[in-house]
Tab-separated table of C-alpha atoms and ligand atoms in Angstrom:
chain	number	residue	atom	x	y	z
L	18	UNK	CA	-29.516	4.954	-8.206
L	19	UNK	CA	-26.311	4.072	-9.993
L	20	UNK	CA	-23.014	5.015	-7.545
L	21	UNK	CA	-20.554	6.861	-9.488
L	22	UNK	CA	-16.850	5.935	-8.964
L	23	UNK	CA	-14.838	8.613	-6.895
L	24	UNK	CA	-13.075	11.077	-8.302
L	25	UNK	CA	-9.179	12.034	-8.593
L	26	UNK	CA	-9.096	15.314	-7.410
L	27	UNK	CA	-7.854	14.867	-4.092
L	28	UNK	CA	-6.138	11.430	-4.630
L	29	UNK	CA	-2.099	12.178	-3.863
L	30	UNK	CA	-1.487	8.816	-2.206
L	31	UNK	CA	-2.507	6.291	-4.678
L	32	UNK	CA	0.214	4.818	-7.208
L	33	UNK	CA	-2.805	4.007	-9.602
L	34	UNK	CA	-4.075	6.423	-12.151
L	35	UNK	CA	-7.305	7.032	-14.232
L	36	UNK	CA	-6.512	5.005	-17.480
L	37	UNK	CA	-5.851	6.816	-20.355
L	38	UNK	CA	-8.820	7.317	-22.693
L	39	UNK	CA	-7.722	4.408	-25.160
L	40	UNK	CA	-6.742	2.150	-22.102
L	41	UNK	CA	-10.430	2.693	-20.981
L	42	UNK	CA	-12.075	2.007	-24.422
L	43	UNK	CA	-9.753	-1.114	-24.911
L	44	UNK	CA	-10.423	-2.413	-21.286
L	45	UNK	CA	-14.145	-2.189	-22.024
L	46	UNK	CA	-14.169	-3.766	-25.328
L	47	UNK	CA	-11.859	-7.057	-24.108
L	48	UNK	CA	-13.964	-7.340	-20.785
L	49	UNK	CA	-15.101	-10.889	-21.885
L	50	UNK	CA	-12.081	-12.147	-22.673
L	51	UNK	CA	-9.572	-14.321	-20.611
L	52	UNK	CA	-6.162	-15.023	-21.464
L	53	UNK	CA	-5.579	-17.311	-19.433
L	54	UNK	CA	-6.848	-19.772	-22.218
L	55	UNK	CA	-5.287	-19.137	-25.193
L	56	UNK	CA	-6.857	-22.034	-27.056
L	57	UNK	CA	-10.329	-20.436	-26.770
L	58	UNK	CA	-8.909	-16.869	-26.695
L	59	UNK	CA	-6.221	-15.999	-29.453
L	60	UNK	CA	-6.885	-12.655	-30.158
L	61	UNK	CA	-6.238	-11.455	-26.253
L	62	UNK	CA	-3.436	-13.685	-26.322
L	63	UNK	CA	-1.644	-12.594	-28.975
L	64	UNK	CA	-2.047	-8.989	-27.668
L	65	UNK	CA	-0.379	-10.046	-24.849
L	66	UNK	CA	2.520	-10.802	-27.111
L	67	UNK	CA	2.692	-7.441	-28.316
L	68	UNK	CA	2.440	-6.247	-24.328
L	69	UNK	CA	5.522	-8.348	-23.601
L	70	UNK	CA	7.177	-7.151	-26.659
L	71	UNK	CA	6.633	-3.366	-25.639
L	72	UNK	CA	7.580	-3.766	-22.045
L	73	UNK	CA	10.327	-5.437	-23.160
L	74	UNK	CA	11.497	-2.256	-25.663
L	75	UNK	CA	10.969	-0.230	-22.627
L	76	UNK	CA	13.359	-2.338	-19.988
L	77	UNK	CA	16.021	-3.137	-22.613
L	78	UNK	CA	15.437	-6.450	-23.625
L	79	UNK	CA	15.026	-7.730	-27.301
L	80	UNK	CA	13.263	-10.936	-26.588
L	81	UNK	CA	11.459	-10.513	-23.654
L	82	UNK	CA	9.383	-13.656	-21.851
L	83	UNK	CA	7.115	-12.615	-19.558
L	84	UNK	CA	2.786	-11.682	-18.842
L	85	UNK	CA	0.386	-9.484	-18.066
L	86	UNK	CA	0.020	-10.120	-14.504
L	87	UNK	CA	-2.539	-8.903	-11.928
L	88	UNK	CA	-0.281	-6.834	-10.666
L	89	UNK	CA	2.993	-6.181	-9.060
L	90	UNK	CA	2.206	-8.350	-6.462
L	91	UNK	CA	1.786	-11.462	-8.599
L	92	UNK	CA	4.563	-10.347	-10.455
L	93	UNK	CA	6.948	-10.358	-7.658
L	94	UNK	CA	5.313	-13.605	-5.982
L	95	UNK	CA	6.232	-15.187	-9.267
L	96	UNK	CA	10.296	-13.912	-9.539
L	97	UNK	CA	10.440	-15.324	-6.380
L	98	UNK	CA	9.092	-18.904	-7.219
L	99	UNK	CA	11.585	-18.461	-9.948
L	100	UNK	CA	14.147	-18.185	-7.784
L	101	UNK	CA	13.060	-21.106	-5.793
L	102	UNK	CA	12.432	-23.524	-8.483
L	103	UNK	CA	15.909	-22.850	-9.743
L	104	UNK	CA	17.852	-22.633	-6.491
L	105	UNK	CA	19.785	-25.518	-5.807
L	106	UNK	CA	18.929	-25.534	-1.890
L	107	UNK	CA	15.794	-26.661	-0.281
L	108	UNK	CA	15.823	-23.715	1.976
L	109	UNK	CA	16.909	-20.589	0.210
L	110	UNK	CA	16.477	-17.011	0.921
L	111	UNK	CA	15.975	-13.729	-0.780
L	112	UNK	CA	17.876	-10.726	0.505
L	113	UNK	CA	15.955	-7.605	0.000
L	114	UNK	CA	16.557	-3.715	1.195
L	115	UNK	CA	13.928	-2.670	3.848
L	116	UNK	CA	12.809	-0.253	1.099
L	117	UNK	CA	11.347	-3.174	-0.857
L	118	UNK	CA	7.754	-3.993	-0.646
L	119	UNK	CA	5.366	-5.691	1.376
L	120	UNK	CA	4.566	-8.077	-1.467
L	121	UNK	CA	8.007	-10.062	-0.572
L	122	UNK	CA	6.782	-10.662	2.520
L	123	UNK	CA	3.742	-12.305	0.762
L	124	UNK	CA	5.804	-13.987	-1.351
L	125	UNK	CA	7.845	-15.508	1.308
L	126	UNK	CA	5.253	-16.609	3.272
L	127	UNK	CA	3.126	-18.162	0.478
L	128	UNK	CA	6.453	-19.751	-1.168
L	129	UNK	CA	8.038	-20.768	2.267
L	130	UNK	CA	11.579	-18.955	1.697
L	131	UNK	CA	13.541	-17.070	3.906
L	132	UNK	CA	13.491	-13.255	3.723
L	133	UNK	CA	16.528	-11.444	4.681
L	134	UNK	CA	15.670	-7.842	5.212
L	135	UNK	CA	18.887	-5.518	4.642
L	136	UNK	CA	19.375	-1.856	5.776
L	137	UNK	CA	18.945	1.235	3.334
L	138	UNK	CA	21.989	3.868	3.680
L	139	UNK	CA	21.474	7.685	4.347
L	140	UNK	CA	19.863	8.053	0.383
L	141	UNK	CA	17.160	5.581	0.746
L	142	UNK	CA	19.121	2.847	-1.075
L	143	UNK	CA	20.480	-0.691	-0.703
L	144	UNK	CA	23.401	-0.616	1.898
L	145	UNK	CA	25.412	-2.241	-0.737
L	146	UNK	CA	27.769	-3.787	2.219
L	147	UNK	CA	24.524	-5.090	4.496
L	148	UNK	CA	23.691	-6.784	0.923
L	149	UNK	CA	26.975	-8.511	0.740
L	150	UNK	CA	27.070	-9.622	4.323
L	151	UNK	CA	23.717	-11.061	4.158
L	152	UNK	CA	23.889	-13.132	1.183
L	153	UNK	CA	25.755	-16.949	1.422
L	154	UNK	CA	25.152	-20.076	-0.869
L	155	UNK	CA	21.630	-20.230	0.215
L	156	UNK	CA	20.570	-16.783	-1.594
L	157	UNK	CA	18.131	-17.455	-4.365
L	158	UNK	CA	17.396	-14.059	-5.291
L	159	UNK	CA	18.789	-10.299	-4.618
L	160	UNK	CA	16.083	-7.966	-4.947
L	161	UNK	CA	16.538	-4.390	-6.436
L	162	UNK	CA	14.187	-1.408	-6.301
L	163	UNK	CA	13.789	0.923	-9.217
L	164	UNK	CA	11.538	3.729	-7.652
L	165	UNK	CA	10.864	2.572	-4.326
L	166	UNK	CA	7.017	2.845	-2.866
L	167	UNK	CA	8.119	5.498	-0.180
L	168	UNK	CA	10.897	7.777	-1.218
L	169	UNK	CA	11.036	6.886	-5.168
L	170	UNK	CA	14.311	5.713	-4.840
L	171	UNK	CA	16.711	3.324	-7.042
L	172	UNK	CA	19.292	0.971	-5.990
L	173	UNK	CA	22.648	0.444	-7.366
L	174	UNK	CA	21.018	-2.258	-9.674
L	175	UNK	CA	24.485	-3.256	-11.619
L	176	UNK	CA	25.971	-3.638	-7.727
L	177	UNK	CA	23.318	-5.406	-6.590
L	178	UNK	CA	23.941	-7.896	-10.010
L	179	UNK	CA	27.624	-8.571	-9.061
L	180	UNK	CA	26.708	-9.548	-5.674
L	181	UNK	CA	24.071	-11.666	-6.606
L	182	UNK	CA	26.467	-13.368	-9.072
L	183	UNK	CA	28.994	-13.776	-6.677
L	184	UNK	CA	26.497	-16.588	-5.099
L	185	UNK	CA	24.985	-17.937	-8.137
L	186	UNK	CA	21.646	-16.038	-7.049
L	187	UNK	CA	18.920	-14.222	-9.130
L	188	UNK	CA	18.899	-10.710	-9.654
L	189	UNK	CA	14.969	-9.617	-9.540
L	190	UNK	CA	14.698	-5.885	-10.040
L	191	UNK	CA	10.853	-4.362	-8.647
L	192	UNK	CA	10.227	-1.404	-11.506
L	193	UNK	CA	6.614	-1.866	-10.360
L	194	UNK	CA	5.693	1.795	-10.058
L	195	UNK	CA	9.275	3.357	-11.477
L	196	UNK	CA	9.214	1.298	-14.763
L	197	UNK	CA	7.312	3.877	-16.845
L	198	UNK	CA	9.195	6.871	-15.624
L	199	UNK	CA	12.848	5.716	-15.770
L	200	UNK	CA	13.302	5.245	-19.213
L	201	UNK	CA	13.586	9.189	-18.996
L	202	UNK	CA	15.969	9.912	-16.525
L	203	UNK	CA	19.968	8.563	-16.367
L	204	UNK	CA	19.425	6.146	-13.655
L	205	UNK	CA	20.852	2.738	-14.376
L	206	UNK	CA	17.997	0.637	-13.718
L	207	UNK	CA	17.071	-2.621	-16.758
L	208	UNK	CA	17.990	-5.502	-18.554
L	209	UNK	CA	20.445	-3.495	-20.916
L	210	UNK	CA	22.229	-1.830	-17.642
L	211	UNK	CA	22.675	-4.800	-15.666
L	212	UNK	CA	22.495	-8.319	-15.804
L	213	UNK	CA	18.804	-8.459	-14.624
L	214	UNK	CA	16.600	-12.166	-14.211
L	215	UNK	CA	13.444	-10.985	-13.945
L	216	UNK	CA	11.580	-7.960	-13.361
L	217	UNK	CA	8.226	-6.364	-12.145
L	218	UNK	CA	6.881	-3.475	-14.222
L	219	UNK	CA	3.025	-2.336	-13.909
L	220	UNK	CA	1.183	-0.715	-16.654
L	221	UNK	CA	-1.761	-0.144	-14.176
L	222	UNK	CA	0.613	2.437	-12.204
L	223	UNK	CA	2.581	5.084	-14.259
L	224	UNK	CA	1.627	3.293	-17.439
L	225	UNK	CA	-2.004	4.603	-17.440
L	226	UNK	CA	-3.709	1.143	-18.069
L	227	UNK	CA	-6.934	-0.037	-16.347
L	228	UNK	CA	-6.249	-2.053	-13.357
L	229	UNK	CA	-5.384	-5.111	-13.471
L	230	UNK	CA	-2.306	-4.793	-15.426
L	231	UNK	CA	0.486	-6.031	-13.987
L	232	UNK	CA	4.334	-7.154	-15.634
L	233	UNK	CA	6.579	-9.860	-15.109
L	234	UNK	CA	9.538	-10.055	-17.466
L	235	UNK	CA	12.202	-12.755	-17.822
L	236	UNK	CA	15.268	-12.342	-19.819
L	237	UNK	CA	14.612	-15.680	-21.311
L	238	UNK	CA	11.912	-18.392	-21.487
L	239	UNK	CA	13.489	-20.723	-19.744
L	240	UNK	CA	13.140	-18.674	-17.026
L	241	UNK	CA	9.529	-18.721	-17.219
L	242	UNK	CA	9.556	-22.881	-17.496
L	243	UNK	CA	10.148	-22.879	-13.876
L	244	UNK	CA	6.373	-21.550	-13.478
L	245	UNK	CA	4.739	-23.678	-15.858
L	246	UNK	CA	2.121	-26.440	-14.566
L	247	UNK	CA	0.395	-28.879	-17.282
L	248	UNK	CA	-3.032	-27.704	-17.781
L	249	UNK	CA	-5.202	-30.752	-18.784
L	250	UNK	CA	-8.509	-29.535	-19.780
L	251	UNK	CA	-7.316	-26.707	-21.741
L	252	UNK	CA	-5.911	-26.747	-25.255
L	253	UNK	CA	-3.019	-25.095	-24.434
L	254	UNK	CA	-0.750	-27.335	-22.588
L	255	UNK	CA	0.991	-25.202	-19.889
L	256	UNK	CA	0.278	-22.389	-17.897
L	257	UNK	CA	2.957	-19.791	-16.262
L	258	UNK	CA	0.735	-17.719	-14.197
L	259	UNK	CA	-0.323	-17.819	-10.751
L	260	UNK	CA	-4.053	-17.409	-11.573
L	261	UNK	CA	-5.940	-19.005	-13.913
L	262	UNK	CA	-9.012	-17.267	-15.276
L	263	UNK	CA	-7.337	-13.399	-15.727
L	264	UNK	CA	-8.467	-10.283	-16.935
L	265	UNK	CA	-8.135	-9.380	-20.780
L	266	UNK	CA	-9.345	-6.091	-20.140
L	267	UNK	CA	-6.258	-5.464	-18.237
L	268	UNK	CA	-4.203	-6.910	-21.318
L	269	UNK	CA	-5.991	-4.911	-24.040
L	270	UNK	CA	-5.862	-1.726	-21.689
L	271	UNK	CA	-2.268	-2.140	-21.391
L	272	UNK	CA	-1.182	-2.594	-25.086
L	273	UNK	CA	-3.449	0.573	-26.166
L	274	UNK	CA	-2.030	2.873	-23.493
L	275	UNK	CA	1.367	1.673	-24.405
L	276	UNK	CA	0.591	2.008	-27.874
L	277	UNK	CA	-0.502	5.454	-27.485
L	278	UNK	CA	2.152	7.111	-25.340
L	279	UNK	CA	5.505	5.249	-25.615
L	280	UNK	CA	7.951	6.901	-25.452
L	281	UNK	CA	6.822	10.737	-26.475
L	282	UNK	CA	3.451	10.773	-24.083
L	283	UNK	CA	5.187	9.115	-21.298
L	284	UNK	CA	7.889	10.950	-21.340
L	285	UNK	CA	5.907	14.666	-21.246
L	286	UNK	CA	3.914	12.764	-18.526
L	287	UNK	CA	7.243	12.058	-16.521
L	288	UNK	CA	8.782	15.530	-17.268
L	289	UNK	CA	5.136	17.038	-15.819
L	290	UNK	CA	4.946	14.856	-13.074
L	291	UNK	CA	8.719	15.712	-11.987
L	292	UNK	CA	8.271	19.276	-12.048
L	293	UNK	CA	4.818	18.862	-10.076
L	294	UNK	CA	6.894	16.991	-7.354
L	295	UNK	CA	9.653	19.593	-7.472
L	296	UNK	CA	7.422	22.306	-7.063
L	297	UNK	CA	5.406	20.340	-4.096
L	298	UNK	CA	8.653	19.798	-2.561
L	299	UNK	CA	10.050	23.492	-3.022
L	300	UNK	CA	6.559	24.720	-1.251
L	301	UNK	CA	6.883	22.013	1.453
L	302	UNK	CA	10.348	23.429	2.312
L	303	UNK	CA	9.497	26.989	2.150
L	304	UNK	CA	6.902	26.475	4.997
L	305	UNK	CA	9.887	25.079	6.880
L	306	UNK	CA	9.081	21.008	6.599
L	307	UNK	CA	12.109	18.764	6.503
L	308	UNK	CA	11.721	17.227	2.788
L	309	UNK	CA	12.754	14.021	1.254
L	310	UNK	CA	14.226	15.416	-2.311
L	311	UNK	CA	11.848	13.791	-5.072
L	312	UNK	CA	14.316	11.849	-7.156
L	313	UNK	CA	11.470	10.798	-9.209
L	314	UNK	CA	7.797	12.434	-8.845
L	315	UNK	CA	7.481	11.236	-5.246
L	316	UNK	CA	7.673	13.477	-2.579
L	317	UNK	CA	7.865	12.733	1.444
L	318	UNK	CA	8.049	15.444	4.374
L	319	UNK	CA	7.402	15.250	7.703
L	320	UNK	CA	4.264	16.801	9.025
L	321	UNK	CA	2.517	17.303	12.299
L	322	UNK	CA	0.550	14.315	12.792
L	323	UNK	CA	-2.572	16.902	13.757
L	324	UNK	CA	-1.669	18.975	10.243
L	325	UNK	CA	-1.730	15.243	8.665
L	326	UNK	CA	-4.895	14.178	10.269
L	327	UNK	CA	-6.596	17.679	9.158
L	328	UNK	CA	-5.691	17.361	5.486
L	329	UNK	CA	-7.205	14.008	5.752
L	330	UNK	CA	-10.417	15.251	7.305
L	331	UNK	CA	-10.211	17.970	4.330
L	332	UNK	CA	-10.785	15.203	1.822
L	333	UNK	CA	-6.936	14.862	0.585
L	334	UNK	CA	-6.139	11.292	-0.041
L	335	UNK	CA	-2.795	11.280	1.378
L	336	UNK	CA	-0.494	8.690	3.222
L	337	UNK	CA	2.576	8.056	5.634
L	338	UNK	CA	5.891	6.826	4.783
L	339	UNK	CA	6.221	3.745	7.660
L	340	UNK	CA	8.260	6.633	9.750
L	341	UNK	CA	5.347	8.878	9.461
L	342	UNK	CA	5.837	11.258	6.774
L	343	UNK	CA	3.553	12.592	4.364
L	344	UNK	CA	3.602	10.823	1.283
L	345	UNK	CA	2.118	12.355	-2.139
L	346	UNK	CA	2.981	10.505	-5.283
L	347	UNK	CA	2.629	12.526	-8.588
L	348	UNK	CA	0.787	10.842	-10.835
L	349	UNK	CA	-0.681	11.794	-13.883
L	350	UNK	CA	-4.061	12.974	-12.383
L	351	UNK	CA	-2.230	15.111	-10.084
L	352	UNK	CA	-2.167	18.492	-11.674
L	353	UNK	CA	-0.262	21.866	-10.084
L	354	UNK	CA	-3.785	23.037	-9.741
L	355	UNK	CA	-4.561	20.224	-7.373
L	356	UNK	CA	-1.124	20.700	-5.278
L	357	UNK	CA	-1.858	24.443	-5.064
L	358	UNK	CA	-4.838	24.032	-3.636
L	359	UNK	CA	-3.273	21.323	-1.474
L	360	UNK	CA	-0.995	23.815	0.019
L	361	UNK	CA	-3.559	26.708	0.458
L	362	UNK	CA	-5.327	24.091	2.633
L	363	UNK	CA	-1.817	23.472	4.157
L	364	UNK	CA	-1.682	27.079	5.080
L	365	UNK	CA	-5.102	27.527	6.284
L	366	UNK	CA	-4.847	24.981	8.566
L	367	UNK	CA	-1.159	26.245	9.856
L	368	UNK	CA	-2.843	29.460	10.503
L	369	UNK	CA	-5.815	28.366	12.471
L	370	UNK	CA	-2.936	26.050	14.915
L	371	UNK	CA	-0.674	28.888	15.043
L	372	UNK	CA	-3.493	31.272	15.865
L	373	UNK	CA	-3.067	32.806	19.584
L	374	UNK	CA	-6.375	30.927	21.323
L	375	UNK	CA	-9.427	33.324	22.094
L	376	UNK	CA	-10.060	33.565	25.533
L	377	UNK	CA	-13.537	35.230	26.995
L	378	UNK	CA	-11.716	38.413	28.268
H	405	PLP	C1	3.052	-1.041	-5.935
H	405	PLP	C2	3.794	-2.029	-6.316
H	405	PLP	C3	4.102	-3.082	-5.850
H	405	PLP	C4	2.920	-3.671	-5.812
H	405	PLP	O1	1.954	-3.929	-6.977
H	405	PLP	P1	0.525	-3.961	-6.783
H	405	PLP	O2	-0.132	-3.933	-8.588
H	405	PLP	O3	-0.790	-3.044	-6.167
H	405	PLP	O4	-0.081	-5.690	-6.450
H	405	PLP	C5	5.452	-4.058	-5.929
H	405	PLP	N1	6.039	-3.298	-5.517
H	405	PLP	C6	6.471	-2.069	-5.728
H	405	PLP	C7	7.696	-1.342	-5.992
H	405	PLP	C8	5.395	-0.939	-6.108
H	405	PLP	O5	5.185	0.260	-6.154
């Protein structure tokens, strides 16, 4: 019997979603292509140029350099690698707020750089004083997050850029999740807003592309040169990616999704997701839970551990922040109906929990 993939109808924890139908179709068509070998697969290579150009349009960059990576993790590792290669010191460090993604821990381990983690402020954004106090002449990169994984917060990117510039460090913005919703907000987050050097933006999250499609962007080609290695047996002469053979499906689906949805489709998706997040935050608040206001379509709320566990046992795919709050990501597959059903399950559980225990008298 053929095993079916699981449905998305109870998935509230994922930062990925069902690919858009055009993205699914493009992924299938380009399944057997390898953009890691451009001399042999020129069609997918040309599509990758389109993908990077469109990502540039989304992120305020007229002549973008970059490529479609396996995901945000690879893009972040590669950004750190660029900074390390360009640093003048042999003991470089990277400064990042505690809201930064754990992929930077992997980058630091693999690349042998010192990762310095600074606190966030009351609004869950990078604490600028702490960043200022942490950078020094050895700092190769300052990381700002545009759409944090736990609370969907956007760091003060321009100010982080000033701090980075003050010590000659690069500025990297991690918009892996936020990149496809931020264009429809007032946040200042991209290359056009601040002196950003490199950015991570994942089509396979809010971009509705098929996995694997992450994105690494750089302000100019010479930044990517830091990554290039010679490729003796390929027709092309060098390769800047971390992986060798990689998925043409991800590249083709990213292009298909962006062509279909940028900008109006993504705007509608953002508006719907943001309304859903606000509706959920409101519903949880009314029931007496502490809620972290959703500035982007991501809701965190303090639920008792037992309630959280019971909801999971009911089949809800939910996750927790580092401090134990419920975390719901309002991805495109998350409908109002789903959230209403989630809340009604929550109500049922709470009624049961508060009901007097029946004795046998
Ligand atoms: C998801 C995410 C990542 C990691 O991306 P993958 O595609 O899972 O490797 C990095 N940074 C942020 C902010 C993310 O949300």
